[in-house]
mmCIF file of C-alpha atoms and ligand atoms in Angstrom:
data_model
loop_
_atom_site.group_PDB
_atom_site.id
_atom_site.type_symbol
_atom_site.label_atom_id
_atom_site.label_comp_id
_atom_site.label_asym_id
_atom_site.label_seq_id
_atom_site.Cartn_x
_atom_site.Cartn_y
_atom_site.Cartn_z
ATOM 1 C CA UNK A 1 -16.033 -15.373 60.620
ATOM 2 C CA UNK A 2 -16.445 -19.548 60.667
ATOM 3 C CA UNK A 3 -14.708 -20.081 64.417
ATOM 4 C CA UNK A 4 -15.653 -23.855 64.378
ATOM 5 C CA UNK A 5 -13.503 -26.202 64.904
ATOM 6 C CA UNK A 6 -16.409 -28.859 64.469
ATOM 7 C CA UNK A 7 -20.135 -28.621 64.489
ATOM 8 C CA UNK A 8 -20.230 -27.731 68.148
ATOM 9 C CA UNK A 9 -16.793 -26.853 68.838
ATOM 10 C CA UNK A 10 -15.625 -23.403 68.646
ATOM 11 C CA UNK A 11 -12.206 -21.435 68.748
ATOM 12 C CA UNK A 12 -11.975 -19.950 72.475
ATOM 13 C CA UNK A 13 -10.357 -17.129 73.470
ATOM 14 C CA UNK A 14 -8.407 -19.451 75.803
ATOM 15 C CA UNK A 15 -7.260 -21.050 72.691
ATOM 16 C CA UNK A 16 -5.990 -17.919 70.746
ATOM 17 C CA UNK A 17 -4.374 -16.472 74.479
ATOM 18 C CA UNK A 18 -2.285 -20.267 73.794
ATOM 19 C CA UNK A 19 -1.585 -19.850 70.787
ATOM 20 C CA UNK A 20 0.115 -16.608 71.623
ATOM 21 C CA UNK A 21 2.044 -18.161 74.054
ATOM 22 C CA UNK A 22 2.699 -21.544 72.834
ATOM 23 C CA UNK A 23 1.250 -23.632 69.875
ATOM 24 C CA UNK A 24 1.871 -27.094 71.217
ATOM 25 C CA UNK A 25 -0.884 -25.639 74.557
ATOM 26 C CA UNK A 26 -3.018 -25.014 71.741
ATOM 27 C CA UNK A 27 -2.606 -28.476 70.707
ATOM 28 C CA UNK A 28 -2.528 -30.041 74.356
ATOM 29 C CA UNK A 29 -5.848 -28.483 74.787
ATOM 30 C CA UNK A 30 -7.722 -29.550 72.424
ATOM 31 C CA UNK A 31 -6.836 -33.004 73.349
ATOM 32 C CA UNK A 32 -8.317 -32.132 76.444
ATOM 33 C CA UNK A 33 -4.709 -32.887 78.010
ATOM 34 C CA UNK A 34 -5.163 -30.116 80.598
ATOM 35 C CA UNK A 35 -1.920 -29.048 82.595
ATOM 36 C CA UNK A 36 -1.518 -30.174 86.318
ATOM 37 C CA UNK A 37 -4.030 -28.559 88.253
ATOM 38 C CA UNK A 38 -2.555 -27.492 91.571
ATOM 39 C CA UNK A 39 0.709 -25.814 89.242
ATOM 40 C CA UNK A 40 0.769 -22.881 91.488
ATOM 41 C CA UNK A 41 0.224 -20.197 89.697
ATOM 42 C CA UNK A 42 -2.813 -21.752 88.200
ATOM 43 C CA UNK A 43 -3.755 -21.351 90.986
ATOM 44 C CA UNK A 44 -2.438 -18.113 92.112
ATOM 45 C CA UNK A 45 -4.293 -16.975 88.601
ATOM 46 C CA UNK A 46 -7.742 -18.893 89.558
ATOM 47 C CA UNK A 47 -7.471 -16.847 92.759
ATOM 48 C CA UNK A 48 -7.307 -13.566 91.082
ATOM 49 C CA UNK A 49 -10.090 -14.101 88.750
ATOM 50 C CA UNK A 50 -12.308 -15.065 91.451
ATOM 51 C CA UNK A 51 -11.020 -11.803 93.850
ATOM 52 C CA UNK A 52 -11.847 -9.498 90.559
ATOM 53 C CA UNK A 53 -14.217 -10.851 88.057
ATOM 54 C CA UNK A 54 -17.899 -10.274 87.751
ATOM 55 C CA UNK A 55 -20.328 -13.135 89.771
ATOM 56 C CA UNK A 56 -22.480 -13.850 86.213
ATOM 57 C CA UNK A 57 -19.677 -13.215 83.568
ATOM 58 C CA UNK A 58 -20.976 -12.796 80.256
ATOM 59 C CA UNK A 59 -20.547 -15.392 77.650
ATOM 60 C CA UNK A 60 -21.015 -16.195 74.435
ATOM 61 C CA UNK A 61 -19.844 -19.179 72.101
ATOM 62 C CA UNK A 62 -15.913 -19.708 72.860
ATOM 63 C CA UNK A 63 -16.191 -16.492 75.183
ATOM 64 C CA UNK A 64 -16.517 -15.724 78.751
ATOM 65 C CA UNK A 65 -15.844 -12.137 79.493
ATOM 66 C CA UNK A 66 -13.865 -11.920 83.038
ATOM 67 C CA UNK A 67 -15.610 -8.012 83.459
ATOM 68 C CA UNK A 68 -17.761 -6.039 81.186
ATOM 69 C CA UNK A 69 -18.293 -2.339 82.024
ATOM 70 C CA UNK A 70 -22.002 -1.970 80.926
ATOM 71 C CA UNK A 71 -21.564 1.930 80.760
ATOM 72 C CA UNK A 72 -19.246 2.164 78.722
ATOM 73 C CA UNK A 73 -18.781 -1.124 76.754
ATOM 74 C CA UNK A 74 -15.314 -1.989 78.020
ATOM 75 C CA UNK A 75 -14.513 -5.754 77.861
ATOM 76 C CA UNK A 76 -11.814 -6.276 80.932
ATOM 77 C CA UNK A 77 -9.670 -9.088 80.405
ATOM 78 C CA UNK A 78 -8.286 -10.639 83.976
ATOM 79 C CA UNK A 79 -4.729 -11.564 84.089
ATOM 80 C CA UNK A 80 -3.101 -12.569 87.301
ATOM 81 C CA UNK A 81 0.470 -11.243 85.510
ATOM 82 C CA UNK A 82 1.485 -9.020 82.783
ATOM 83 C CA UNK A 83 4.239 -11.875 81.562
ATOM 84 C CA UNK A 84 1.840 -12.317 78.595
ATOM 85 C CA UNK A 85 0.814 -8.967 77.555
ATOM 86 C CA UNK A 86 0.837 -10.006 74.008
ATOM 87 C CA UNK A 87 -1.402 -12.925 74.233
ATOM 88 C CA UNK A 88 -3.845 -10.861 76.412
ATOM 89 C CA UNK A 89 -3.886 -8.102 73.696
ATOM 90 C CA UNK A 90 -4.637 -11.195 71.409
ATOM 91 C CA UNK A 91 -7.410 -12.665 72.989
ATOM 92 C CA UNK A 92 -9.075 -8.936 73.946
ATOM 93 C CA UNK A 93 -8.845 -8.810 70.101
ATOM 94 C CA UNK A 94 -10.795 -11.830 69.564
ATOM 95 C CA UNK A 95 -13.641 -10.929 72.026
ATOM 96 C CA UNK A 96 -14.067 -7.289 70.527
ATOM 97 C CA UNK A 97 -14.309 -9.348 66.433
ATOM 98 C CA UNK A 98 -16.643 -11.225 67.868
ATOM 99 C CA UNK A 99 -18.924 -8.907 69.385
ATOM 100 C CA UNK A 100 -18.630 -6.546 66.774
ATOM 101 C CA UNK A 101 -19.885 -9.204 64.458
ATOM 102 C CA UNK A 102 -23.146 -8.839 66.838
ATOM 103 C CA UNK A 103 -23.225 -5.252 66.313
ATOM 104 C CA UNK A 104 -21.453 -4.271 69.825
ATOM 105 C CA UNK A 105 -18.794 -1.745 69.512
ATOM 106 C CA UNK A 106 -16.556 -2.386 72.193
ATOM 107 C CA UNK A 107 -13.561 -1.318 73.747
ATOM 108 C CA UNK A 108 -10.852 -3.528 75.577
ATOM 109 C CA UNK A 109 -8.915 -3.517 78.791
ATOM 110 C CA UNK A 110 -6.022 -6.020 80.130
ATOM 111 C CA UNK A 111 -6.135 -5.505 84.015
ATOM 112 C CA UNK A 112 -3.363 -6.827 85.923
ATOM 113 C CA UNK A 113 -4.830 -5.589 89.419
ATOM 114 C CA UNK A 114 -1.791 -7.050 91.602
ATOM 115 C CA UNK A 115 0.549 -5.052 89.400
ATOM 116 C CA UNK A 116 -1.926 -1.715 89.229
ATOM 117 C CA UNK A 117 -1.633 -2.523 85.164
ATOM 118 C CA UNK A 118 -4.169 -1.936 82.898
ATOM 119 C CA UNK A 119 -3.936 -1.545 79.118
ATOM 120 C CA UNK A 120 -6.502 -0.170 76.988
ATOM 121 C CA UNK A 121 -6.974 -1.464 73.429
ATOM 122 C CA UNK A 122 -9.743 0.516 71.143
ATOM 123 C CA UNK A 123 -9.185 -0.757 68.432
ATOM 124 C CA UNK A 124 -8.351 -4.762 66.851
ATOM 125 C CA UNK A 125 -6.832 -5.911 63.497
ATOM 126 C CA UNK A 126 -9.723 -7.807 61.375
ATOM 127 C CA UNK A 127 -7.195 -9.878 59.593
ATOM 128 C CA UNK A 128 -4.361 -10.810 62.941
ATOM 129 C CA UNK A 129 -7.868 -11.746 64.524
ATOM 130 C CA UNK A 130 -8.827 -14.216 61.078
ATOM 131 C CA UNK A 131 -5.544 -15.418 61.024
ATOM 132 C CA UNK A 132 -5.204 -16.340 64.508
ATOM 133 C CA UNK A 133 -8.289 -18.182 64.034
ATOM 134 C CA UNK A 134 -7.006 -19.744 61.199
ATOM 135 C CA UNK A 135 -3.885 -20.811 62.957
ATOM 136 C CA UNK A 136 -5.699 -22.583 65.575
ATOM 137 C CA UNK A 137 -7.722 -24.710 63.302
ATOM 138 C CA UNK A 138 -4.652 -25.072 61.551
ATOM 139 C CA UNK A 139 -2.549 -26.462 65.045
ATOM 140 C CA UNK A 140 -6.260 -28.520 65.895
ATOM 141 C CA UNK A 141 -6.081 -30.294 62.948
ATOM 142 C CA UNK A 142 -2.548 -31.967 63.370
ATOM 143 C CA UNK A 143 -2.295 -35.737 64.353
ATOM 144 C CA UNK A 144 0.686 -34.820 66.582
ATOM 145 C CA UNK A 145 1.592 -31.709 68.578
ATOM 146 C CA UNK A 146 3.650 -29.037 67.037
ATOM 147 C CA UNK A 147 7.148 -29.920 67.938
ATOM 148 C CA UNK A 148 8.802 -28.636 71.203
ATOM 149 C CA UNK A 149 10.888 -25.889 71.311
ATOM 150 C CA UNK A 150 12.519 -24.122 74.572
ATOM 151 C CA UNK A 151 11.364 -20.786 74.636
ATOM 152 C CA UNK A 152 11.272 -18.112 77.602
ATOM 153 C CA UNK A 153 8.232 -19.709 79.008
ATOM 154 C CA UNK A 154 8.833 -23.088 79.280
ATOM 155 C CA UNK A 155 10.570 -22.484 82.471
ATOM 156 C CA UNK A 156 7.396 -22.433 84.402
ATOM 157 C CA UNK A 157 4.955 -23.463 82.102
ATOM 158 C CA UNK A 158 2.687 -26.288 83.757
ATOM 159 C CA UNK A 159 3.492 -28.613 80.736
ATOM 160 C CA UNK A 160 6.899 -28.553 81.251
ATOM 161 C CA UNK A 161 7.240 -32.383 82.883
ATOM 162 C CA UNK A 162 4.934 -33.340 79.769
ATOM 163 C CA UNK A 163 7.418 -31.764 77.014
ATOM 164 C CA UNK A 164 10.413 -32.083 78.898
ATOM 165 C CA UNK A 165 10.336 -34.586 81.640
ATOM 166 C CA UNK A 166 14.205 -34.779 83.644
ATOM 167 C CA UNK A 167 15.653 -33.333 80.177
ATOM 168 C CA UNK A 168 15.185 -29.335 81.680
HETATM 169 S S1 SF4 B 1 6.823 -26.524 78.202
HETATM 170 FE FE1 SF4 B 1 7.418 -25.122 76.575
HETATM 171 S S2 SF4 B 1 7.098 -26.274 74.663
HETATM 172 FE FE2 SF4 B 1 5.944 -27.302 76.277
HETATM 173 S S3 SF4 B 1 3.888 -26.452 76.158
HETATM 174 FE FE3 SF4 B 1 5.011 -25.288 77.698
HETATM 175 S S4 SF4 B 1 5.838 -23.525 76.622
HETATM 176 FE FE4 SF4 B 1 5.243 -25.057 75.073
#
């Protein structure tokens, strides 16, 4: 699967967890317009990865595993909430494509450890995964960000002053 979005530049899981959530953070991102950075629960979410993931994550282009069970090749996505179960599910998908494209058969977990959570996906969808990817190129490739559109999460989303300013 091509996941460049340039020579260098690779889809990221981050990415297709955004696009899940909300195209126009897909967007944002790319731009390298990053939302505010003490939006508390960034930070409560920083917090809980660094409580629960593992000290030398492992990575690969557009990747960075929060946990990987070496025993029994379980990828364990971090999430600090299970708001965005769907998105997590997404971006688990991506990470098991990609490493079986390596030749690692895999198996996926979404652990929300403050809510005792945890979700276990065996298998992932070949063409929701290429299509995802597609979508992001797709949303990268725009001059302009995908219009704005109040949905369930722009409530606390940490763009909201950005798309919304007073208006919300
Ligand atoms: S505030 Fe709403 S429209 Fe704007 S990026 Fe967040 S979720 Fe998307």
């Amino acid at each position: 699967m091509d996941i460049y979005l340039a020579p260098d530049v690779p889809v990221t899981g981050t990415l297709i967890w955004y696009l899940h959530v909300c195209p126009r953070e897909v967007w944002f991102m790319s731009r390298g317009i990053t939302p505010y950075a003490y939006h508390r629960r960034l930070e409560y979410g920083r917090a809980v990865h660094q409580r629960h993931s593992d000290t030398v994550p492992l990575s690969l282009e557009g990747i960075k595993i929060d946990k990987f069970d070496r025993e029994s090749n379980v990828v364990i996505e971090i999430k600090s909430m299970s708001r965005h179960l769907e998105s997590a599910r997404a971006q688990l998908s991506y990470y098991l494509f990609r490493l079986s494209e390596l030749g690692l058969k895999a198996k996926g977990q979404v652990w929300v450890p403050d809510e005792s959570l945890t979700e276990e996906i065996d298998n992932f969808n070949e063409d929701e995964v290429r299509n995802d990817v597609e979508k992001v190129k797709e949303i990268v490739s725009m001059e302009t960000p995908p219009q704005r559109k109040w949905i369930k999460f722009c409530k606390k989303c940490a763009y909201r002053g950005l798309c919304w300013g007073d208006e919300r």
